[in-house]
Tab-separated table of C-alpha atoms in Angstrom:
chain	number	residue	atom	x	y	z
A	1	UNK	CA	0.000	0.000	0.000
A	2	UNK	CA	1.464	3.459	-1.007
A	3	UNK	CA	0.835	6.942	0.706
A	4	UNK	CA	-0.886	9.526	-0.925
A	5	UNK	CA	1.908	11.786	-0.606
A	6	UNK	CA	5.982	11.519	-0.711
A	7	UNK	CA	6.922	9.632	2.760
A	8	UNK	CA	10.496	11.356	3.309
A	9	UNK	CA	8.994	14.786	2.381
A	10	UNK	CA	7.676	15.912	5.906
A	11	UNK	CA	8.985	13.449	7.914
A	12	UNK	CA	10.718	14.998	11.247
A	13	UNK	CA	14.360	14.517	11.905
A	14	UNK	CA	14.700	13.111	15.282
A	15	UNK	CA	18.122	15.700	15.390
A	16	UNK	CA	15.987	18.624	15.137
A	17	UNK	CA	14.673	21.178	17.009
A	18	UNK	CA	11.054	20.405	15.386
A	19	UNK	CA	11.067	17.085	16.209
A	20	UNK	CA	12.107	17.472	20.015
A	21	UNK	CA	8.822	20.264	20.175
A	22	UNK	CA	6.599	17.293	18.796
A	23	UNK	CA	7.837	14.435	20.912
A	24	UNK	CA	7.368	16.732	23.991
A	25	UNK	CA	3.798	17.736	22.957
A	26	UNK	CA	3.181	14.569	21.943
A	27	UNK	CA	4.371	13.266	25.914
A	28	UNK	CA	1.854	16.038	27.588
A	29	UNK	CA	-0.699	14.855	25.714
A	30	UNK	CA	-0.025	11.217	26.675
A	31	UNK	CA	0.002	12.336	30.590
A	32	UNK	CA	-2.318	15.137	30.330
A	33	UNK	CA	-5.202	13.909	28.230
A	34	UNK	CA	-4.224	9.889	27.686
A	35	UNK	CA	-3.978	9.023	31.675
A	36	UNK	CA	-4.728	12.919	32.912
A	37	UNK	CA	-2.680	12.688	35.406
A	38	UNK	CA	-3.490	14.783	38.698
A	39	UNK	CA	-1.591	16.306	41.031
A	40	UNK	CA	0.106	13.679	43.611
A	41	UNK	CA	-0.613	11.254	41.069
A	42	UNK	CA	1.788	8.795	40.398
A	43	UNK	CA	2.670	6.828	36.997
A	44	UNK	CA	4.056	3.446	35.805
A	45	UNK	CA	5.398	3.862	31.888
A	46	UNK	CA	6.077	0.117	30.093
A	47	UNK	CA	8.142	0.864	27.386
A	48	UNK	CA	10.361	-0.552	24.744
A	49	UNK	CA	13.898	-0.242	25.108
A	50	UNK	CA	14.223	2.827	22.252
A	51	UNK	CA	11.804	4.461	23.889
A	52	UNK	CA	13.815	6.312	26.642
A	53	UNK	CA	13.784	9.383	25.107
A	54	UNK	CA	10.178	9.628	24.866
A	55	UNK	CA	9.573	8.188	28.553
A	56	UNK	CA	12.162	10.306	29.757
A	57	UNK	CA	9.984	13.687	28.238
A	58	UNK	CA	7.257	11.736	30.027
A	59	UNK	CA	8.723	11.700	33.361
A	60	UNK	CA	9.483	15.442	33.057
A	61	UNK	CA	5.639	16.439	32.014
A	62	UNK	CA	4.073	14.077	34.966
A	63	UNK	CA	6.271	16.053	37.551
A	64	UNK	CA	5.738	19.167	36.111
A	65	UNK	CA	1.845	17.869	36.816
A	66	UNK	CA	2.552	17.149	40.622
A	67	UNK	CA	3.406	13.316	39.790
A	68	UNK	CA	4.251	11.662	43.100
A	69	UNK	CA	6.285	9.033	41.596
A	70	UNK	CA	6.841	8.096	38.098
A	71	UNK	CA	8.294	4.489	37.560
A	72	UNK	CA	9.609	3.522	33.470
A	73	UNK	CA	10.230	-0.032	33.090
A	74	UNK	CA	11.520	-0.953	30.104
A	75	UNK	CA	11.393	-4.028	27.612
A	76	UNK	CA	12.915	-6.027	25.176
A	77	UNK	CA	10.632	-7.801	23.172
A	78	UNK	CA	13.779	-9.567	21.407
A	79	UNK	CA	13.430	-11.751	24.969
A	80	UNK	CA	10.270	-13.002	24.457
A	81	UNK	CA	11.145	-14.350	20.948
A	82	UNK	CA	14.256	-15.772	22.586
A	83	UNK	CA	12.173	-17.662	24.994
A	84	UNK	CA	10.106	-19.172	22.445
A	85	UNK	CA	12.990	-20.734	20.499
A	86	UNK	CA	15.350	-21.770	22.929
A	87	UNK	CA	13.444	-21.835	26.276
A	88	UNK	CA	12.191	-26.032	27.515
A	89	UNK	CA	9.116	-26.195	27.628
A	90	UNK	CA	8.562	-25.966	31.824
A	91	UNK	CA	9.609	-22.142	30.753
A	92	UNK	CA	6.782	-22.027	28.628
A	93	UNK	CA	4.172	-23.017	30.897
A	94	UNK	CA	5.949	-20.782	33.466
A	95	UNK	CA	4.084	-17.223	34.391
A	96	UNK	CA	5.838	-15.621	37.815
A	97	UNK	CA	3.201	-15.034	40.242
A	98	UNK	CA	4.779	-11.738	41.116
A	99	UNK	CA	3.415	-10.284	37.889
A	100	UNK	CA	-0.082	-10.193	38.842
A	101	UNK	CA	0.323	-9.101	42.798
A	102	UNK	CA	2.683	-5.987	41.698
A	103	UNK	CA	-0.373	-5.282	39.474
A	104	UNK	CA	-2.661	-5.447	41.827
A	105	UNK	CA	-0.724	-3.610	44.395
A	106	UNK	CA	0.385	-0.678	42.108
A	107	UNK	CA	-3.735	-0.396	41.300
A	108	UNK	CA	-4.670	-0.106	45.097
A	109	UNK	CA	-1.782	2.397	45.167
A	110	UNK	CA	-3.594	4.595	42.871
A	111	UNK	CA	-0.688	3.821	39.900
A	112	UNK	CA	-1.497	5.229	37.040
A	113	UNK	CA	-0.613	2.963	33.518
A	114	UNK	CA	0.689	4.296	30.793
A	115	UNK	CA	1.939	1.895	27.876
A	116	UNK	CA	4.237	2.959	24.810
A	117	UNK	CA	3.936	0.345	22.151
A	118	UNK	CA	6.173	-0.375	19.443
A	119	UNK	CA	6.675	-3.873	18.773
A	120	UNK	CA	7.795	-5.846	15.474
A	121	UNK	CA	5.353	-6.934	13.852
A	122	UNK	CA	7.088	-10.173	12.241
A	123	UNK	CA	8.811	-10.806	15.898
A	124	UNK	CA	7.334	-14.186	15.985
A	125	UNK	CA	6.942	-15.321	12.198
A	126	UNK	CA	8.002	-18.730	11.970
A	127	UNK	CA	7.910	-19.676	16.097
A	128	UNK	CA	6.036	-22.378	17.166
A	129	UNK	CA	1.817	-21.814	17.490
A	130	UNK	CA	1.546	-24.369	19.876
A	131	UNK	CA	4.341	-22.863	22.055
A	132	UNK	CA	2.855	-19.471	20.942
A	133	UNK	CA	-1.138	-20.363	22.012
A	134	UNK	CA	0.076	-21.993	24.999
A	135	UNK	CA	2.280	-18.998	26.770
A	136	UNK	CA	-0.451	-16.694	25.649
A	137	UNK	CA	-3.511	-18.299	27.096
A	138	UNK	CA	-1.510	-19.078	30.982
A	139	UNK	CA	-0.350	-15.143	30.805
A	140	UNK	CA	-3.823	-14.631	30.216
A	141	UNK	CA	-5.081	-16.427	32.785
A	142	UNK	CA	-2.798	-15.209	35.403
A	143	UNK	CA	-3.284	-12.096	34.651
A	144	UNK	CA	-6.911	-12.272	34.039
A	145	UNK	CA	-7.776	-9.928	37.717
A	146	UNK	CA	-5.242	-7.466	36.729
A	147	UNK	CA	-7.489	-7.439	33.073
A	148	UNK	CA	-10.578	-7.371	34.894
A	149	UNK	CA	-9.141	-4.260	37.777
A	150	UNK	CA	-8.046	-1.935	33.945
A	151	UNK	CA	-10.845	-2.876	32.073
A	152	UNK	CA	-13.490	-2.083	34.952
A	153	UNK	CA	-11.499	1.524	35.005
A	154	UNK	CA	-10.356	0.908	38.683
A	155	UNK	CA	-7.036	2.802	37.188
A	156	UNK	CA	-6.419	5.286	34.697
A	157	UNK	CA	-4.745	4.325	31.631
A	158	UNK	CA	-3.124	4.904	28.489
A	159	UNK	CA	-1.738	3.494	25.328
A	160	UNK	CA	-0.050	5.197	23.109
A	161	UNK	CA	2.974	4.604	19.858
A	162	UNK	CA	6.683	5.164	19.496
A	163	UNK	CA	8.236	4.550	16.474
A	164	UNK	CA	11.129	2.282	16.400
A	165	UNK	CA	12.989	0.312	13.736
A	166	UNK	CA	11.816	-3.382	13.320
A	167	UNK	CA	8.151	-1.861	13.250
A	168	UNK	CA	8.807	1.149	10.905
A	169	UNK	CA	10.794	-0.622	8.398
A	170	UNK	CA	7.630	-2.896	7.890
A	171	UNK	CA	5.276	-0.032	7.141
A	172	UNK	CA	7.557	1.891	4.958
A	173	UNK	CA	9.574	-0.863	3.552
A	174	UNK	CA	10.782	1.478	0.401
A	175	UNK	CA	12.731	3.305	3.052
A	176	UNK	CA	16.123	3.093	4.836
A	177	UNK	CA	15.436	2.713	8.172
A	178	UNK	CA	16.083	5.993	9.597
A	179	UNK	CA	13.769	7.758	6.676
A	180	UNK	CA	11.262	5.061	7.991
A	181	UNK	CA	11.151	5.952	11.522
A	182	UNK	CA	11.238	9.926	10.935
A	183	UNK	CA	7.951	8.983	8.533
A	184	UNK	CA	6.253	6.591	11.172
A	185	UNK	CA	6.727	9.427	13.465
A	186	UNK	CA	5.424	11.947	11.500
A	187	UNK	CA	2.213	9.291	11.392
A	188	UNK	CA	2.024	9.564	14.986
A	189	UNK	CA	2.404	12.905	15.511
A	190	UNK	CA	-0.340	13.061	12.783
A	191	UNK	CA	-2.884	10.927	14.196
A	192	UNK	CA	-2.552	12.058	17.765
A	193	UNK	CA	-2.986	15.359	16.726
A	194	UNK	CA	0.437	16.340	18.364
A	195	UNK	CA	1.142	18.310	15.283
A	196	UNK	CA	-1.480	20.874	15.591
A	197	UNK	CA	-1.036	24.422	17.275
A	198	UNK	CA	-2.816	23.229	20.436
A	199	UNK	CA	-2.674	19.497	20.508
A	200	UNK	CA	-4.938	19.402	24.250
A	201	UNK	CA	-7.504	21.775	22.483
A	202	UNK	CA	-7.389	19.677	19.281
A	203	UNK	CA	-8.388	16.374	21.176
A	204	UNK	CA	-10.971	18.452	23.231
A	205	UNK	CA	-12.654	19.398	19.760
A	206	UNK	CA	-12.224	15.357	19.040
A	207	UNK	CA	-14.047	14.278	22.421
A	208	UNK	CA	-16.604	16.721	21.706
A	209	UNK	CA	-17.779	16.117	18.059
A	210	UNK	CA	-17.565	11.937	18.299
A	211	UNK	CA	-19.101	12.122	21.619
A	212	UNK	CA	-22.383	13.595	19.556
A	213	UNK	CA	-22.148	10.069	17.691
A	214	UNK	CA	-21.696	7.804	20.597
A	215	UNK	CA	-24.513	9.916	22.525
A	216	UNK	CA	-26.805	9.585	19.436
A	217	UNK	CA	-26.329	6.058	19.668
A	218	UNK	CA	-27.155	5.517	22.915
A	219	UNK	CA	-30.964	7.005	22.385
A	220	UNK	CA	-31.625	4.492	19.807
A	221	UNK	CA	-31.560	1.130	21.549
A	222	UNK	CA	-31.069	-0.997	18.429
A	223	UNK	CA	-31.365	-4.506	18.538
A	224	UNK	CA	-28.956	-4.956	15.869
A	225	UNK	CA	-26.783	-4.050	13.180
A	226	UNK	CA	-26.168	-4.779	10.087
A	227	UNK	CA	-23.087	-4.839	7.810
A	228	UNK	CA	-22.757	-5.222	3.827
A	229	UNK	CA	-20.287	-4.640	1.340
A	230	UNK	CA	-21.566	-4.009	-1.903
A	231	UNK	CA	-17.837	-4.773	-3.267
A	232	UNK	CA	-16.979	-7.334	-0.670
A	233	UNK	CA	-17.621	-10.313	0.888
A	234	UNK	CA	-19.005	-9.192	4.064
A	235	UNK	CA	-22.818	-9.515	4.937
A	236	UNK	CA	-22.993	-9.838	8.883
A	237	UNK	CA	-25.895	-9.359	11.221
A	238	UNK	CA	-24.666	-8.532	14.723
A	239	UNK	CA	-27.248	-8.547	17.595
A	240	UNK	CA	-26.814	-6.555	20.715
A	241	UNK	CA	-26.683	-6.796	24.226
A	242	UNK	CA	-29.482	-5.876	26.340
A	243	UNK	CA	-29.013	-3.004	27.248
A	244	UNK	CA	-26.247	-2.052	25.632
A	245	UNK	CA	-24.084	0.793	26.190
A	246	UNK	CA	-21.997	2.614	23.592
A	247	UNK	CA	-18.603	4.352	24.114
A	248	UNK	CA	-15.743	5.914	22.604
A	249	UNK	CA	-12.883	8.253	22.946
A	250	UNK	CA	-13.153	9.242	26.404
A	251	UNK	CA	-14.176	7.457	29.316
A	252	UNK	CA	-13.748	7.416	32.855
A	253	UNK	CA	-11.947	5.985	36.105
A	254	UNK	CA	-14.161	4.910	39.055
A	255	UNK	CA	-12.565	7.848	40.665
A	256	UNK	CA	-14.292	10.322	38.446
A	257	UNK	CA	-11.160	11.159	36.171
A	258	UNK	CA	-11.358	11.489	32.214
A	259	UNK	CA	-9.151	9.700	30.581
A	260	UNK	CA	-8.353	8.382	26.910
A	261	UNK	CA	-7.460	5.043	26.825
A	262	UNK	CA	-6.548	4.666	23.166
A	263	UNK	CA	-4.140	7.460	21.222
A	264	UNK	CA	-5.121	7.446	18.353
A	265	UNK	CA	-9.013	6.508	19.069
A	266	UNK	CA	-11.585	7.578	16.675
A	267	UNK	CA	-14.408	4.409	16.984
A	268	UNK	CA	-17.334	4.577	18.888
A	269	UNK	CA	-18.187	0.904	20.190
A	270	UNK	CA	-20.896	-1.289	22.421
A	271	UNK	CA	-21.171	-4.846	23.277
A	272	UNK	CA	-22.925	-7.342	21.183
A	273	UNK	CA	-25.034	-10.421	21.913
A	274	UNK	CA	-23.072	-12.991	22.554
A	275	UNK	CA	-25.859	-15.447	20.520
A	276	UNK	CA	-26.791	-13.236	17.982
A	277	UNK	CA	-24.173	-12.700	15.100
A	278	UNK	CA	-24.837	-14.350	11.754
A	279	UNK	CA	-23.380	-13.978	8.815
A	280	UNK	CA	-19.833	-13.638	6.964
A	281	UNK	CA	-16.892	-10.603	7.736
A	282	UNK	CA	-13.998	-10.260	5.720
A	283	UNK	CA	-11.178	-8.899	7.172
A	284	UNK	CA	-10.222	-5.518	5.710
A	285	UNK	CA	-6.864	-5.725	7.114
A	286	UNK	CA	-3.941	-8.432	8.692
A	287	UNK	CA	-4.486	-8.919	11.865
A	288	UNK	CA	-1.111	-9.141	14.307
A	289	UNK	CA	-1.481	-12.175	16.174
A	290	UNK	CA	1.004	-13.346	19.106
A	291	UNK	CA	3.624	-11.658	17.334
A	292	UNK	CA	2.829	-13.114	13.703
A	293	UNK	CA	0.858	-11.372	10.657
A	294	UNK	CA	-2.618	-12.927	9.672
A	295	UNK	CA	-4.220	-11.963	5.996
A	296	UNK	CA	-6.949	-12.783	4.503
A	297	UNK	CA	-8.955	-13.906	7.461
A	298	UNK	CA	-12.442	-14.936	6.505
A	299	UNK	CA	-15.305	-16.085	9.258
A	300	UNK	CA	-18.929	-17.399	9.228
A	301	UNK	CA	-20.985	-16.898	12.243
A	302	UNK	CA	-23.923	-18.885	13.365
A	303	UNK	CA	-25.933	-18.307	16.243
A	304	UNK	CA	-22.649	-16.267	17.716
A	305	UNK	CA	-20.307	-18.688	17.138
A	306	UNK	CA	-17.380	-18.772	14.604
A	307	UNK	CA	-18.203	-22.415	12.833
A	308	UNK	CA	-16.291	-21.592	9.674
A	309	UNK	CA	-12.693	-19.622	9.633
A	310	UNK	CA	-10.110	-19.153	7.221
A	311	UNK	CA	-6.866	-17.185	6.316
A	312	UNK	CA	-4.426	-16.610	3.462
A	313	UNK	CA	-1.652	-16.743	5.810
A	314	UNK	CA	-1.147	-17.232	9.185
A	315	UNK	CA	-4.093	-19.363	9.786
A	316	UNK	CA	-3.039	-21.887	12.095
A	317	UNK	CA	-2.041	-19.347	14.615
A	318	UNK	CA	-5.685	-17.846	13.772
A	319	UNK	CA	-7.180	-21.242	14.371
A	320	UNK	CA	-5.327	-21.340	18.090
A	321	UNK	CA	-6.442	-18.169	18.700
A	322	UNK	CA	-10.183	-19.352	18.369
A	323	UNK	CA	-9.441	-22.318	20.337
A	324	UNK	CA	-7.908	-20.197	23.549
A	325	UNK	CA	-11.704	-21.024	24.921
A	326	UNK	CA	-15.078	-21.403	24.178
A	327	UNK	CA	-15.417	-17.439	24.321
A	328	UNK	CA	-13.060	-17.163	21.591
A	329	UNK	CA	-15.473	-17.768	18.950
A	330	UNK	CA	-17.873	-15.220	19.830
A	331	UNK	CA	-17.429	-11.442	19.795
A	332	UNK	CA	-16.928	-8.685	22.961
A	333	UNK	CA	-17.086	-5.732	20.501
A	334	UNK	CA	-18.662	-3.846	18.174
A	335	UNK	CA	-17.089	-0.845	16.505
A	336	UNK	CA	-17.704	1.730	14.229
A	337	UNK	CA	-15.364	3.976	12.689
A	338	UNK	CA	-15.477	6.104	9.123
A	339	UNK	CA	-12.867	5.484	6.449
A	340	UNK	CA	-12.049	8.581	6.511
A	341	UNK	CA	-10.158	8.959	9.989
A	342	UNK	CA	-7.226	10.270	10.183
A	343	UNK	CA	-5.523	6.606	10.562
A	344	UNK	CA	-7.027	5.433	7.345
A	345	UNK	CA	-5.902	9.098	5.448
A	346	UNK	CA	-1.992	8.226	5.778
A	347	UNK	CA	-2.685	5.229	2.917
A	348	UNK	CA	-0.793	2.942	5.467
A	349	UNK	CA	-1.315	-0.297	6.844
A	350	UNK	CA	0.231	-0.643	9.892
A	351	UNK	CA	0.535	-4.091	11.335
A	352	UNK	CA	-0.181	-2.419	14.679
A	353	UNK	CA	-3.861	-3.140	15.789
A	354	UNK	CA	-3.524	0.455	18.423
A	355	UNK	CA	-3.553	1.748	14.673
A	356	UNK	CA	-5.062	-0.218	12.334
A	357	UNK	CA	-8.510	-0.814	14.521
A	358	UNK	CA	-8.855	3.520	13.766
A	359	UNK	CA	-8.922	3.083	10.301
A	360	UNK	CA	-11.581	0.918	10.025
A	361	UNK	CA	-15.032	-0.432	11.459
A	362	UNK	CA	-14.005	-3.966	13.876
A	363	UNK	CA	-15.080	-7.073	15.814
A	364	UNK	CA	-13.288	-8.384	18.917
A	365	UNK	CA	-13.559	-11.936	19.634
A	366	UNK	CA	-13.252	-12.513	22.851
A	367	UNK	CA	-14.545	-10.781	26.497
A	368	UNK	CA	-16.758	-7.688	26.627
A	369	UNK	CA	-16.128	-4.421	28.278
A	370	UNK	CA	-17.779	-4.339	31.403
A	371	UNK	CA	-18.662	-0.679	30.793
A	372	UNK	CA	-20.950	-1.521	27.327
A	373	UNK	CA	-23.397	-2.589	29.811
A	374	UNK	CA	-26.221	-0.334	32.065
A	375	UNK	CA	-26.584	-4.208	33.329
A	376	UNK	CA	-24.945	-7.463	34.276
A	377	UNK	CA	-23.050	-8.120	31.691
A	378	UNK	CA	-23.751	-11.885	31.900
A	379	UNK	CA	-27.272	-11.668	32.320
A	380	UNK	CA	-27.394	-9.446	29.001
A	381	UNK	CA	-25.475	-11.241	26.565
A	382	UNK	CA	-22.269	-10.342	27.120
A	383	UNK	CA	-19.397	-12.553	26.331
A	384	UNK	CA	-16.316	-13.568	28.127
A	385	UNK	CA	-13.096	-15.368	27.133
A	386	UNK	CA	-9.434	-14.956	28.198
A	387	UNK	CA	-9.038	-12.868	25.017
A	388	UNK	CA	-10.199	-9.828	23.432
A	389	UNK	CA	-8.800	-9.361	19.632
A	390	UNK	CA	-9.297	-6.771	17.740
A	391	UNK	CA	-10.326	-7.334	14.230
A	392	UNK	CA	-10.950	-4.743	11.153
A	393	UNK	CA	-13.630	-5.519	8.453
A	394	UNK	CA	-14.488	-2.075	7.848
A	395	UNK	CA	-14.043	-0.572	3.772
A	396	UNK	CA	-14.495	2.192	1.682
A	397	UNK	CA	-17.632	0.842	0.719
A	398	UNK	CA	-18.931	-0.763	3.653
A	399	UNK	CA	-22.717	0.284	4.512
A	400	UNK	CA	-23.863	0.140	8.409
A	401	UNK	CA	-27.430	0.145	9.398
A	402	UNK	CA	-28.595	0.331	12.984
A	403	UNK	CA	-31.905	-2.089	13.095
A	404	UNK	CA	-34.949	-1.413	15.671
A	405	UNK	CA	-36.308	-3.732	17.444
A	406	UNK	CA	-39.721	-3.460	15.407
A	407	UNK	CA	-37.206	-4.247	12.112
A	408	UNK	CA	-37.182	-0.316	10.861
A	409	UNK	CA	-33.598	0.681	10.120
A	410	UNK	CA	-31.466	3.943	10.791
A	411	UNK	CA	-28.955	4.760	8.101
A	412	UNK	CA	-25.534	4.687	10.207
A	413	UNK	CA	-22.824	4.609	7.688
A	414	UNK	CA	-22.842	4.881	3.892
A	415	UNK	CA	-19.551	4.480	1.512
A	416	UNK	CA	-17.636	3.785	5.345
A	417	UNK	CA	-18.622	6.958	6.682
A	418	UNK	CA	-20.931	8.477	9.242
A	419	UNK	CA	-24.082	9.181	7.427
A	420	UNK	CA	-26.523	9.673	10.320
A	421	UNK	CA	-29.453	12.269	9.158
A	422	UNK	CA	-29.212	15.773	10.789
A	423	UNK	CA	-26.026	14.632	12.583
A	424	UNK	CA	-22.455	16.292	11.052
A	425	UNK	CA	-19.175	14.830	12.959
């Protein structure tokens, strides 16, 4: 896929004084609008190893906020692919119970969590997917409280992208790698709005006009929708929850605090019915799965449940990902987003699902949000599975009614983007 425009051309040099301005706008807007930070707050950063810079421009604009504490741990995801190849197989099954309980702890400690992905996406081509599925679903489970304490919004949180080599290279592969990362940062800076005169005021504007959408939504109590591609594949029927709840762009802790949990983030999303999706979705995009690239994915629902799935490439890994539990083959998520977002305007695929799932409309197999609900979430529909993956099967051409419970319709989308009468966004 080519960009619309010459990739070196704008691209910031990481030596320049332009550059530095963006990457510390674009670290107050991680703190001050991703995790929103108060005063006496205090912050755990996850970050890859080439992300010091950045984390260290964090650090500065969380004290600068009042931070209490602000803790970086960094990673190096060329470990985990070490693991896979070399490590016996007692390693594999092996998750340090520590994990969890300094979790846990740092959330009843009032931690905030702020997480700066960059990750290669080929870092596990070619490993093992039994050894893959495996260390994947125990993490998972271990984990699972620590999953269920985030995704309730017991802490603020936060995840947002740094460009670094291994992933850059793989979106602009015409590149050298340094032109590559200058022109995945410029991406970044694009997307998150860092590049604009006021980037705080620019995601304000961005709250405000999706928030119309998502607040639209949630007066129409559809008991469905319904996807079709006039140029694809794709004819899918997706029932919702009862009482269903959409959401998008901002939400909140159970403290009160506003946060953005996604930068970029320009979907607006609910939970479906864990029983009622029929139908066929192409995937518009690869999906990154456990470290390895998936094309081509095709799936047939019935009833909720996956019973058919396919993939050009990377379908046995696919496959295992279905198989992580019986939740696997049903769907947590809903989401709609136009074709038109800013994501989907750089021309780039980017193997990154943080990016990819903003350029296009989605499913997520796996668990529910808790927060799509006004009810129990098992009582209404909702699923639940040790996994919740992202998938995009939103196009260009992709049409998106909301249906009524008495079988009227309400145009949503038309061509892939918001077409809702008397409603501008």
């Amino acid at each position: 896929m080519t960009s619309s425009h010459p990739a070196s051309s704008t691209a910031p040099d990481s030596n320049t004084a332009d550059f530095q301005r963006l990457l510390a706008g674009y670290a107050e807007l991680l703190v001050k609008v991703g995790v929103n930070l108060q005063p006496g707050g205090k912050l755990l950063v996850n970050a890859p190893l080439e992300a010091a810079d950045l984390a260290r421009l964090v650090a500065r604009s969380a004290y600068q906020a009042g931070a209490l504490s602000v803790v970086v741990r960094y990673v190096d995801e060329q470990l985990a692919r070490l693991k896979m190849d070399a490590a016996p197989d007692a390693a594999i099954e092996y998750v340090p119970s520590w994990l969890p309980d300094e979790a846990l702890r740092m959330i009843e400690d009032s931690y905030s969590f702020l997480t700066l992905d960059g990750s290669d996406p080929d870092l596990m081509a070619g490993a093992d997917p039994e050894r893959l599925a495996k260390t994947a679903t125990l993490r998972a489970a271990v984990m699972r409280p620590v999953s269920q304490k985030m995704m309730g919004f017991e802490a603020a949180w936060c995840i947002g992208a740094i460009s670094i080599p291994s992933w850059a290279i793989k979106v602009y592969p015409e590149l050298a790698p340094e032109e590559a990362v200058s022109a995945l940062w410029r991406d970044i800076f694009k997307v998150t709005r860092a590049d604009t005169p006021d980037p705080v005021a620019a995601w304000q504007a961005h709250i405000a006009r999706l928030g119309k959408v998502r607040d639209f939504l949630n007066t129409q109590h559809f008991a469905s929708l319904h996807f079709a591609d006039p140029n694809g594949e794709t004819d899918l029927t997706v029932g919702l929850a009862e009482g269903h709840l959409w959401a998008g762009v901002e939400d909140h802790t159970k403290a009160g605090v506003k946060i953005v949990p996604n930068m970029p983030t320009d979907e607006v999303f609910t939970a479906p019915h864990r029983d009622r999706v029929d139908g066929v979705a192409v995937a518009s995009k690869p999906l990154l799965v456990r470290g390895e690239t998936v094309e081509g994915i095709r799936v047939r629902f019935e009833s909720g449940k996956v019973v058919e799935a396919s993939a050009h490439s990377g379908e046995a890994t696919f496959l295992k990902l279905l198989d992580t539990d019986e939740g696997a083959r049903h769907i947590g998520e809903v989401a709609l987003v136009a074709a038109s977002a800013p994501v989907a305007q750089t021309g780039r695929l980017f193997y990154n699902t943080l990016f990819d799932e903003n350029a296009a409309s989605h499913l997520a197999l796996g668990r529910a949000y808790p927060f799509t609900f006004s009810q129990d979430p098992a009582q209404s529909g909702g699923n639940d599975s040790l996994i919740h993956e992202d998938w995009m099967i939103g196009t260009p051409s992709m049409n998106v009614d909301g249906v009524k419970p008495d079988g009227s319709r309400v145009t949503l989308m038309r061509g892939g983007e918001w077409a809702i009468e008397g409603l501008t966004t």
